[in-house]
PDB file of N, CA and C in Angstrom:
ATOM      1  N   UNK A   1    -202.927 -33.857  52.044  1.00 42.00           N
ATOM      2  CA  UNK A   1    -202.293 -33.369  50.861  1.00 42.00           C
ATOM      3  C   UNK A   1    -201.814 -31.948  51.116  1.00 42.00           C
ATOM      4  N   UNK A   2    -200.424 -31.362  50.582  1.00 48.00           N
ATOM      5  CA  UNK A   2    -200.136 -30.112  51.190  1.00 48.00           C
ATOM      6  C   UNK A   2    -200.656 -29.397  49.832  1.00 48.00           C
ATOM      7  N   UNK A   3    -200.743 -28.027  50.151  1.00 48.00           N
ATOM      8  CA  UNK A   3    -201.526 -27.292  49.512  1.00 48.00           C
ATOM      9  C   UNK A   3    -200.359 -26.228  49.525  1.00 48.00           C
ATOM     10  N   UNK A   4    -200.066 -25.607  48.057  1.00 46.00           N
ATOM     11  CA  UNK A   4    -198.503 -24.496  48.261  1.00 46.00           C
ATOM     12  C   UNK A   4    -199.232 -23.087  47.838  1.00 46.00           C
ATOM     13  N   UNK A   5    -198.437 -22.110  48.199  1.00 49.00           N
ATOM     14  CA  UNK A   5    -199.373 -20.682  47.846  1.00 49.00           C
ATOM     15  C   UNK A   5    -198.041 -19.894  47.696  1.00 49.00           C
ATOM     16  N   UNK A   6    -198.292 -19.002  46.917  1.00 48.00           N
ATOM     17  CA  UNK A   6    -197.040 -18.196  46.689  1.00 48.00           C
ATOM     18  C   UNK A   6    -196.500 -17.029  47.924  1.00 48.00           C
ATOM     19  N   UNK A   7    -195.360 -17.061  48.134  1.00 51.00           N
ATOM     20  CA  UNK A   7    -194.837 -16.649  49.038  1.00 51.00           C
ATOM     21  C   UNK A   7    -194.590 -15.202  48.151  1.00 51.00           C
ATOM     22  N   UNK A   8    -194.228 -14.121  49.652  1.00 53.00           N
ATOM     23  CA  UNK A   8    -194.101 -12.886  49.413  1.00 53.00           C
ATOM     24  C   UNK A   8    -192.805 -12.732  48.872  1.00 53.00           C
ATOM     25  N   UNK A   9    -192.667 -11.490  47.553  1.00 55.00           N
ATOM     26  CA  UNK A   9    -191.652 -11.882  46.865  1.00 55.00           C
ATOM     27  C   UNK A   9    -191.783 -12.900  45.596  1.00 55.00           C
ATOM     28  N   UNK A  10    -192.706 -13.067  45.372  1.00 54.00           N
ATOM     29  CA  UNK A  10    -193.113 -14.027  44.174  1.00 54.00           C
ATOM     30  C   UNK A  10    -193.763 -13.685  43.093  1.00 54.00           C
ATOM     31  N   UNK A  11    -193.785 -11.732  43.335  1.00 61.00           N
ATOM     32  CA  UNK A  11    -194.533 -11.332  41.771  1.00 61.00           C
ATOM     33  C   UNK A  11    -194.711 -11.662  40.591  1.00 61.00           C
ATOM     34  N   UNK A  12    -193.540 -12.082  40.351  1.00 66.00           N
ATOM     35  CA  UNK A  12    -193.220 -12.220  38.902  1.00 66.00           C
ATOM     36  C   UNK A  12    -193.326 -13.632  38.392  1.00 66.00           C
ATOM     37  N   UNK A  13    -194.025 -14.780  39.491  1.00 72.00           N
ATOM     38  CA  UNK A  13    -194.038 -16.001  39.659  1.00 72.00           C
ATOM     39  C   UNK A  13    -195.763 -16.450  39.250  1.00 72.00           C
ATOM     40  N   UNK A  14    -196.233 -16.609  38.319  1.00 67.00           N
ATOM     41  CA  UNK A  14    -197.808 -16.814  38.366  1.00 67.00           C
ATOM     42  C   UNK A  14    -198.041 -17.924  38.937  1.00 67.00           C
ATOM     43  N   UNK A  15    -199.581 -18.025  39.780  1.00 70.00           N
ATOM     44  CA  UNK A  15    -199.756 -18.889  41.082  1.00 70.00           C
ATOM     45  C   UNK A  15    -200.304 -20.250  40.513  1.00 70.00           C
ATOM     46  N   UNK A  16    -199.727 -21.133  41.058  1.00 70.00           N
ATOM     47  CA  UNK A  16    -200.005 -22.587  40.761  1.00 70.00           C
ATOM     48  C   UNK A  16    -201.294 -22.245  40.892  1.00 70.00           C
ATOM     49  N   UNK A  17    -201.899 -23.585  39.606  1.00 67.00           N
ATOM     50  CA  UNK A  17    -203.815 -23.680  39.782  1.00 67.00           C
ATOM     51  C   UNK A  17    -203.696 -24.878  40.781  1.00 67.00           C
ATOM     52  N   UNK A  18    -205.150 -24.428  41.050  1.00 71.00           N
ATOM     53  CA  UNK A  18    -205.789 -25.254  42.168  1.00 71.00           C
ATOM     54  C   UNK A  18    -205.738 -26.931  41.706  1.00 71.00           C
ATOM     55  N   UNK A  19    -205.180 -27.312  42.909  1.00 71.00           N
ATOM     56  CA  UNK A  19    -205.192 -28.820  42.467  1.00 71.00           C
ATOM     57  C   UNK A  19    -206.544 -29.367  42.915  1.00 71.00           C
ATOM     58  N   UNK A  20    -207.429 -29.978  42.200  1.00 73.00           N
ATOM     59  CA  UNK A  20    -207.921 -30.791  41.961  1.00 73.00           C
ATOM     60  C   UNK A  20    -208.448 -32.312  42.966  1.00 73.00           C
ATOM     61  N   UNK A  21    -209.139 -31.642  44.081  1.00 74.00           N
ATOM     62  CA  UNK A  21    -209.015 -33.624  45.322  1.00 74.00           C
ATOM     63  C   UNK A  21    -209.933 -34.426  44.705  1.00 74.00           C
ATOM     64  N   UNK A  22    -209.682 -35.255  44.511  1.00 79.00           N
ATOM     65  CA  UNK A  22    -209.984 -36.618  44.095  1.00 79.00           C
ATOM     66  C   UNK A  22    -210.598 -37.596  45.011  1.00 79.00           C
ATOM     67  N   UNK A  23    -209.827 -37.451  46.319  1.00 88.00           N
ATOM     68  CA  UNK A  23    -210.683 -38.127  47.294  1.00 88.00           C
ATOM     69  C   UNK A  23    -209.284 -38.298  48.358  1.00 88.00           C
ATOM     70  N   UNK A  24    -209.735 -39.185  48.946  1.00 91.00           N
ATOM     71  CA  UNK A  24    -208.324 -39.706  50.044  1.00 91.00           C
ATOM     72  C   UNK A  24    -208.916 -40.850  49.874  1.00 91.00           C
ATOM     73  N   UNK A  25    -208.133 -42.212  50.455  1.00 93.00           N
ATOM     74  CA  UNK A  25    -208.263 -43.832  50.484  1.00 93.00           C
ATOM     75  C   UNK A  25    -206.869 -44.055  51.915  1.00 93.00           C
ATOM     76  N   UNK A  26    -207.482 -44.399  52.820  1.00 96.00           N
ATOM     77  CA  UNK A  26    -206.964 -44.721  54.426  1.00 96.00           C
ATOM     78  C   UNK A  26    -206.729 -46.447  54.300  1.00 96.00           C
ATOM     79  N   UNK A  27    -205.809 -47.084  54.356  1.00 96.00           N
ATOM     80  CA  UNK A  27    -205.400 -48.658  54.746  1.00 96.00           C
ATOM     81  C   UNK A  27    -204.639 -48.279  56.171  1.00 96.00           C
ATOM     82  N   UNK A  28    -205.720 -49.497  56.838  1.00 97.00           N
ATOM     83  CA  UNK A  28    -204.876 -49.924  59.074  1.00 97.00           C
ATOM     84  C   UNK A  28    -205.101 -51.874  58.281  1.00 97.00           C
ATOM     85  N   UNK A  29    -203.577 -52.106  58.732  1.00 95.00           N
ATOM     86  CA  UNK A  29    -203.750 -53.306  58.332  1.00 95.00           C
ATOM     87  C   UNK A  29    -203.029 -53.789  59.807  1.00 95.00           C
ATOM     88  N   UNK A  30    -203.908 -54.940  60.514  1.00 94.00           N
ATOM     89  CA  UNK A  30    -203.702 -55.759  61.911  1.00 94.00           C
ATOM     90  C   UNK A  30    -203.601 -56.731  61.437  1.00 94.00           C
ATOM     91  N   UNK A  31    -203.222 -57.908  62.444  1.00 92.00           N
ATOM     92  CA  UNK A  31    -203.242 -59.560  62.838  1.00 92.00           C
ATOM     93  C   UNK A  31    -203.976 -59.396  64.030  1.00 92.00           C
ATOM     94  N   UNK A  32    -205.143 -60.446  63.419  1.00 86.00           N
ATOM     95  CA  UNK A  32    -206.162 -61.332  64.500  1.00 86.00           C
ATOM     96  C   UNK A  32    -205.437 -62.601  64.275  1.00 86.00           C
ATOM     97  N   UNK A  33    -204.796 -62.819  65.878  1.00 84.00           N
ATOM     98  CA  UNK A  33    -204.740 -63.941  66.209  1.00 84.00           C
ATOM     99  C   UNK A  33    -206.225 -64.920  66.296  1.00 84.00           C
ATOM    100  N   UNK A  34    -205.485 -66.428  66.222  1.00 77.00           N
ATOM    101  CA  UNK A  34    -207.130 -67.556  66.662  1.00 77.00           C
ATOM    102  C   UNK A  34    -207.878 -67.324  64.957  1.00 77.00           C
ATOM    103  N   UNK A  35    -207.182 -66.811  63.979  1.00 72.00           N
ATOM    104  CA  UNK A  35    -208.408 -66.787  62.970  1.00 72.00           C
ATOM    105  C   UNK A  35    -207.303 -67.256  61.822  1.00 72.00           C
ATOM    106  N   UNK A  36    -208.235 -67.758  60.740  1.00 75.00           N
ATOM    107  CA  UNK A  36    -207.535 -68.703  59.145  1.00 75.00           C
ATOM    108  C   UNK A  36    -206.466 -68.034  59.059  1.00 75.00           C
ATOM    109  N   UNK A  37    -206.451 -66.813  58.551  1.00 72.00           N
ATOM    110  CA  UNK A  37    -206.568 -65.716  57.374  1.00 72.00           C
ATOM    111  C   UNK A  37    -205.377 -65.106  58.269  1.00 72.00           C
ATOM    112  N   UNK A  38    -205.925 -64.478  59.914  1.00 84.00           N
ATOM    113  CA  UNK A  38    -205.154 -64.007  60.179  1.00 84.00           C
ATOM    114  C   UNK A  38    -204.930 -62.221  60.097  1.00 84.00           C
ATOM    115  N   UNK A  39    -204.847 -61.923  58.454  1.00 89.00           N
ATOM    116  CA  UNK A  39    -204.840 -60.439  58.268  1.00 89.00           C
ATOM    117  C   UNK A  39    -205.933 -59.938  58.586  1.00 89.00           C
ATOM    118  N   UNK A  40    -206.058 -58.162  58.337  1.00 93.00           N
ATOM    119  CA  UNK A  40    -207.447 -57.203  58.433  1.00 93.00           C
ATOM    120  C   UNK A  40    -206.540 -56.536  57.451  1.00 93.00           C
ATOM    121  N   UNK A  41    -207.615 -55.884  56.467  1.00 95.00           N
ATOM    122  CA  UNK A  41    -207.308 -54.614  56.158  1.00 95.00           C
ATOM    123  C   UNK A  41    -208.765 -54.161  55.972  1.00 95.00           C
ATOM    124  N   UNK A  42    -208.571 -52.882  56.411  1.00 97.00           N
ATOM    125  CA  UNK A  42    -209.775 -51.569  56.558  1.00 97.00           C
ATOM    126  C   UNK A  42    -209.305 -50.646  55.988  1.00 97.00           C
ATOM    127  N   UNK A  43    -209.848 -50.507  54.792  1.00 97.00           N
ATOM    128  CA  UNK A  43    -209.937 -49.419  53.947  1.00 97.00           C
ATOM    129  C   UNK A  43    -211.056 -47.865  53.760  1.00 97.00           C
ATOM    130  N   UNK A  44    -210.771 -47.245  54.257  1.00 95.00           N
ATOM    131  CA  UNK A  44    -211.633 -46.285  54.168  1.00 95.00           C
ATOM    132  C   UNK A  44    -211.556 -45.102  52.978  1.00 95.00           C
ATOM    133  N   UNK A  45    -212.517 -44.455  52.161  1.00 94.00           N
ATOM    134  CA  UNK A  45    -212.801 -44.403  51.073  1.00 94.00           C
ATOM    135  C   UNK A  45    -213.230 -43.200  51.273  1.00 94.00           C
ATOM    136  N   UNK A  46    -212.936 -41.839  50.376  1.00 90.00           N
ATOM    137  CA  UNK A  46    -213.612 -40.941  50.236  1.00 90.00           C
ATOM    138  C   UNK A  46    -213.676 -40.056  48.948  1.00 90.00           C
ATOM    139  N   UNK A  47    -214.856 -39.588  48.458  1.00 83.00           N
ATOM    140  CA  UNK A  47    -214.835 -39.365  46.907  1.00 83.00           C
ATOM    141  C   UNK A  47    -214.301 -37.968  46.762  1.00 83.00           C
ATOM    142  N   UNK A  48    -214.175 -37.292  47.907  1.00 75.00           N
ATOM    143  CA  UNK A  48    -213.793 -35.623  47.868  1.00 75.00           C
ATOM    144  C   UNK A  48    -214.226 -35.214  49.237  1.00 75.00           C
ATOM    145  N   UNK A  49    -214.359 -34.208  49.505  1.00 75.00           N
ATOM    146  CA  UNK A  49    -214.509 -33.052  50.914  1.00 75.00           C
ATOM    147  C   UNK A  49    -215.737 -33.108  51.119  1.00 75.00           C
ATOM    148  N   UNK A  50    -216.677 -33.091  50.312  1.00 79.00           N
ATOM    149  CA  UNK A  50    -218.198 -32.849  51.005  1.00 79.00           C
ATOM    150  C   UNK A  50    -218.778 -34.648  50.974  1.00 79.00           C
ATOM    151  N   UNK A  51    -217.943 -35.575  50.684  1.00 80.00           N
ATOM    152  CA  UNK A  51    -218.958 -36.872  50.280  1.00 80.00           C
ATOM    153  C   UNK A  51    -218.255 -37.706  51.609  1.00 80.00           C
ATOM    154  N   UNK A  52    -219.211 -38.434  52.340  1.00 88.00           N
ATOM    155  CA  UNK A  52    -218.958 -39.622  53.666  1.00 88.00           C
ATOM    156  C   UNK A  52    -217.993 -40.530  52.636  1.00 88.00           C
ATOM    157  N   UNK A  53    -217.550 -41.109  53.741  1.00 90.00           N
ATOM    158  CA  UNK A  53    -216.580 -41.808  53.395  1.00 90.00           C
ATOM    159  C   UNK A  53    -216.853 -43.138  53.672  1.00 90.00           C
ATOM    160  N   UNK A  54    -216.436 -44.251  52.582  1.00 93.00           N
ATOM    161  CA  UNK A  54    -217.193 -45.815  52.932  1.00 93.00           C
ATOM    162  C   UNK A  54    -215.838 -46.278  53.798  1.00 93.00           C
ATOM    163  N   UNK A  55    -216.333 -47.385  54.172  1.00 96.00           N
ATOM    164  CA  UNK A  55    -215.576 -48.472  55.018  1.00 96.00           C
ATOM    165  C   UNK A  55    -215.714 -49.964  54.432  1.00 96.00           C
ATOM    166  N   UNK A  56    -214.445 -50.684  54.318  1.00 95.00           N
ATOM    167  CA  UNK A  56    -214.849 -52.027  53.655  1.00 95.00           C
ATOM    168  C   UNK A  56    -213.609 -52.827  54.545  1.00 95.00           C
ATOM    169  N   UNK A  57    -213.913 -53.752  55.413  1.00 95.00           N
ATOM    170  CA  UNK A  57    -212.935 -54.411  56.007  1.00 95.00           C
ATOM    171  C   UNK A  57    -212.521 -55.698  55.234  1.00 95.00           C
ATOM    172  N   UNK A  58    -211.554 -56.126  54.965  1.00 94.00           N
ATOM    173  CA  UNK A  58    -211.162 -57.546  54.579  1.00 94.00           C
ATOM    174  C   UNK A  58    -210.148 -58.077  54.675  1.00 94.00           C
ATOM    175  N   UNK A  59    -210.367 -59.613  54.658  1.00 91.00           N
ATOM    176  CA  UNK A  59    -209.217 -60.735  55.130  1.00 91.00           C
ATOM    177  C   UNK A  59    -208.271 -61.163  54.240  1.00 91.00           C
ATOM    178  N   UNK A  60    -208.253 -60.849  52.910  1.00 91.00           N
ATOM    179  CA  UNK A  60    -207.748 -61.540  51.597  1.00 91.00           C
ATOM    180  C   UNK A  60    -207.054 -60.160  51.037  1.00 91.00           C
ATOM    181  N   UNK A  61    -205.526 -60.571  51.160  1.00 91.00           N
ATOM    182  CA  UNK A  61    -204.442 -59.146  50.373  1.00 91.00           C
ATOM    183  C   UNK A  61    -205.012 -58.747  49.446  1.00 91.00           C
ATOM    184  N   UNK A  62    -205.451 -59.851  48.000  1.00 94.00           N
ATOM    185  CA  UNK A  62    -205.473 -59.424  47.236  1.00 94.00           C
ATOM    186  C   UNK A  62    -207.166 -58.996  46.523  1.00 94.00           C
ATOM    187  N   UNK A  63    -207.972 -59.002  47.347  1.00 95.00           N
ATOM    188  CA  UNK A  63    -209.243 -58.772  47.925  1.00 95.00           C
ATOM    189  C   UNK A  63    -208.631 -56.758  48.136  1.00 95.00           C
ATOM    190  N   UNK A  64    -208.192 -56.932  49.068  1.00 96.00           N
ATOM    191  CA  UNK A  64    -207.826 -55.497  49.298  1.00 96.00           C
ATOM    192  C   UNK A  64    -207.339 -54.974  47.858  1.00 96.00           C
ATOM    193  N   UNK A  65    -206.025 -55.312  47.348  1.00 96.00           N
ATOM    194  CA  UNK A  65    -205.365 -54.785  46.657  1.00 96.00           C
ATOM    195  C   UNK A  65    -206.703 -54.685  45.216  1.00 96.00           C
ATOM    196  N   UNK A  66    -207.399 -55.682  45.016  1.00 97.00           N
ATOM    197  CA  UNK A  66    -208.040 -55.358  44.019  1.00 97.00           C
ATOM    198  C   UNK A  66    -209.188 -54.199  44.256  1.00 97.00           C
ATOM    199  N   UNK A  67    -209.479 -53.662  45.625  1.00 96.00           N
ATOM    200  CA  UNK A  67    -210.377 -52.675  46.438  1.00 96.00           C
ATOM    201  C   UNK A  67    -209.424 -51.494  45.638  1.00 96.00           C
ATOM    202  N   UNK A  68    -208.479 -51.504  46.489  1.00 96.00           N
ATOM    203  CA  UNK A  68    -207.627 -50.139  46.023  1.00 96.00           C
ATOM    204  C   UNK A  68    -207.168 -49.895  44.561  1.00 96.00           C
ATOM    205  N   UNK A  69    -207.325 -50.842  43.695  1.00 96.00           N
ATOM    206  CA  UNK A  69    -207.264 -50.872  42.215  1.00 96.00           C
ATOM    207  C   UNK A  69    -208.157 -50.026  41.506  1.00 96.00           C
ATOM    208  N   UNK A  70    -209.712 -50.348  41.948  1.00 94.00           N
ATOM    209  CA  UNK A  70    -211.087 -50.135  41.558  1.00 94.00           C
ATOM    210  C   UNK A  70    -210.620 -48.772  42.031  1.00 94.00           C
ATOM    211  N   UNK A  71    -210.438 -48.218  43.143  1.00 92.00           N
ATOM    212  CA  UNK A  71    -210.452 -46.785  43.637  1.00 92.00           C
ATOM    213  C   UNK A  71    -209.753 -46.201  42.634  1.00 92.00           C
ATOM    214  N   UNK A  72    -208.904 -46.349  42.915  1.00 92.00           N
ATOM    215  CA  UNK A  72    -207.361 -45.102  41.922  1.00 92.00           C
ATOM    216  C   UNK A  72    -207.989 -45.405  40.117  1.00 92.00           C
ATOM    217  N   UNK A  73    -208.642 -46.554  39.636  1.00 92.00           N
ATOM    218  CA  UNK A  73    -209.049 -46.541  38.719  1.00 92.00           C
ATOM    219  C   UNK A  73    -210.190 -45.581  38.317  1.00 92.00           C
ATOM    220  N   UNK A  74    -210.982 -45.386  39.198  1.00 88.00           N
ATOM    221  CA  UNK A  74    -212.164 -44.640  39.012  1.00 88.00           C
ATOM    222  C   UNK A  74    -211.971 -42.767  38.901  1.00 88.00           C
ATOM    223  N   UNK A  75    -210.426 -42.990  39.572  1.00 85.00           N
ATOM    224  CA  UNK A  75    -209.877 -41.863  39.411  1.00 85.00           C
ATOM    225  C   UNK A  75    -209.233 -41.094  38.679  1.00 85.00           C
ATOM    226  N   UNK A  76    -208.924 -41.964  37.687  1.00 85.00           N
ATOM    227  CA  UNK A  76    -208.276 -41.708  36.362  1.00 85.00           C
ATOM    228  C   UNK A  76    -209.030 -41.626  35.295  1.00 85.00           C
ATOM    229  N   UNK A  77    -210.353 -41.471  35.283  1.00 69.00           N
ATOM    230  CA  UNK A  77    -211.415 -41.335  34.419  1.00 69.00           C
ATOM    231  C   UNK A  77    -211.923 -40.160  34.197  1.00 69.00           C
ATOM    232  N   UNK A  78    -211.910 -39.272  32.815  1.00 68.00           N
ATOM    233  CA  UNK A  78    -211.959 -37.912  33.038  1.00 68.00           C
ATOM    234  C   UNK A  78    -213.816 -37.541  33.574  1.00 68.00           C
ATOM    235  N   UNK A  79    -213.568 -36.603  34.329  1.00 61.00           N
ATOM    236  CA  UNK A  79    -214.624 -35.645  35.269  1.00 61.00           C
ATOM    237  C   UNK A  79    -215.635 -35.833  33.362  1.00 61.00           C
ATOM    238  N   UNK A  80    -217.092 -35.999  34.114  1.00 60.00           N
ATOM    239  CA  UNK A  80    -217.846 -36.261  33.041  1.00 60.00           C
ATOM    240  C   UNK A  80    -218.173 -34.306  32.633  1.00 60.00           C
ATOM    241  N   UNK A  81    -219.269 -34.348  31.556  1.00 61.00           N
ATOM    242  CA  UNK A  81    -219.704 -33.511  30.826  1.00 61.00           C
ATOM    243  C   UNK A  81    -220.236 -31.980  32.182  1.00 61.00           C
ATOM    244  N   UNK A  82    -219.827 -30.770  32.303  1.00 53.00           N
ATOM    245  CA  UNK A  82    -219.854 -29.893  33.093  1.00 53.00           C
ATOM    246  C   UNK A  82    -221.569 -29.425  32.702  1.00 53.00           C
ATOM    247  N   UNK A  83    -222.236 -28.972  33.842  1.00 48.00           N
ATOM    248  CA  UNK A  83    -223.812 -28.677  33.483  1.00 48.00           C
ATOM    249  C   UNK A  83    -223.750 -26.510  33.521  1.00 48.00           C
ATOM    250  N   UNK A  84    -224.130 -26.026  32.498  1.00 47.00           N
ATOM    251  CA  UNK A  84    -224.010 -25.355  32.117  1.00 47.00           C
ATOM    252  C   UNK A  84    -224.966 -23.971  32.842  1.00 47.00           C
TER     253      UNK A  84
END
C-alpha cells in the first residue's frame, strides 16, 4: 500500500491522516495437472503489521471466492469499543 507525505512546499496544505491497515490478503492461483479439480488457490491472510498471517489452500473457485468474501467482510465492521 503506498503511503503519501507532504512534499516540501506544501505549507499551506494540511497533512493527510494516517490511513488506517486493515490487513493485506495474497491469492497464487496454479494448475495441478493428474488431479479432478485441477485449480489451487492459496490465500494468505493478514489482520495488520504485528499479527502472522494464515494460509488456507483450496481447490473450489468459489470456496476461495467465498474465503475472500469473509475477509473484506470482517473488514468493513467498525473497530470495536477503544479501552480507555
Amino acid at each position: 500500500m503506498a503511503q503519501h507525505s507532504a512534499s516540501v512546499g506544501d505549507e499551506d496544505e494540511a497533512p493527510e491522516p494516517a490511513i488506517e491497515e486493515l490487513g493485506a490478503l495474497v491469492l497464487r492461483v496454479w494448475r495441478e495437472r493428474g488431479t479432478e479439480q485441477g485449480l489451487r488457490v492459496r490465500i494468505l491472510a493478514s489482520e495488520g503489521q504485528n499479527e502472522p498471517a494464515s494460509m488456507a489452500v483450496l481447490a473450489d473457485p468459489e470456496a476461495a471466492l467465498e474465503a475472500v468474501r469473509k475477509w473484506l467482510d470482517a473488514r468493513q465492521e467498525p473497530p470495536g469499543p477503544t479501552r480507555g
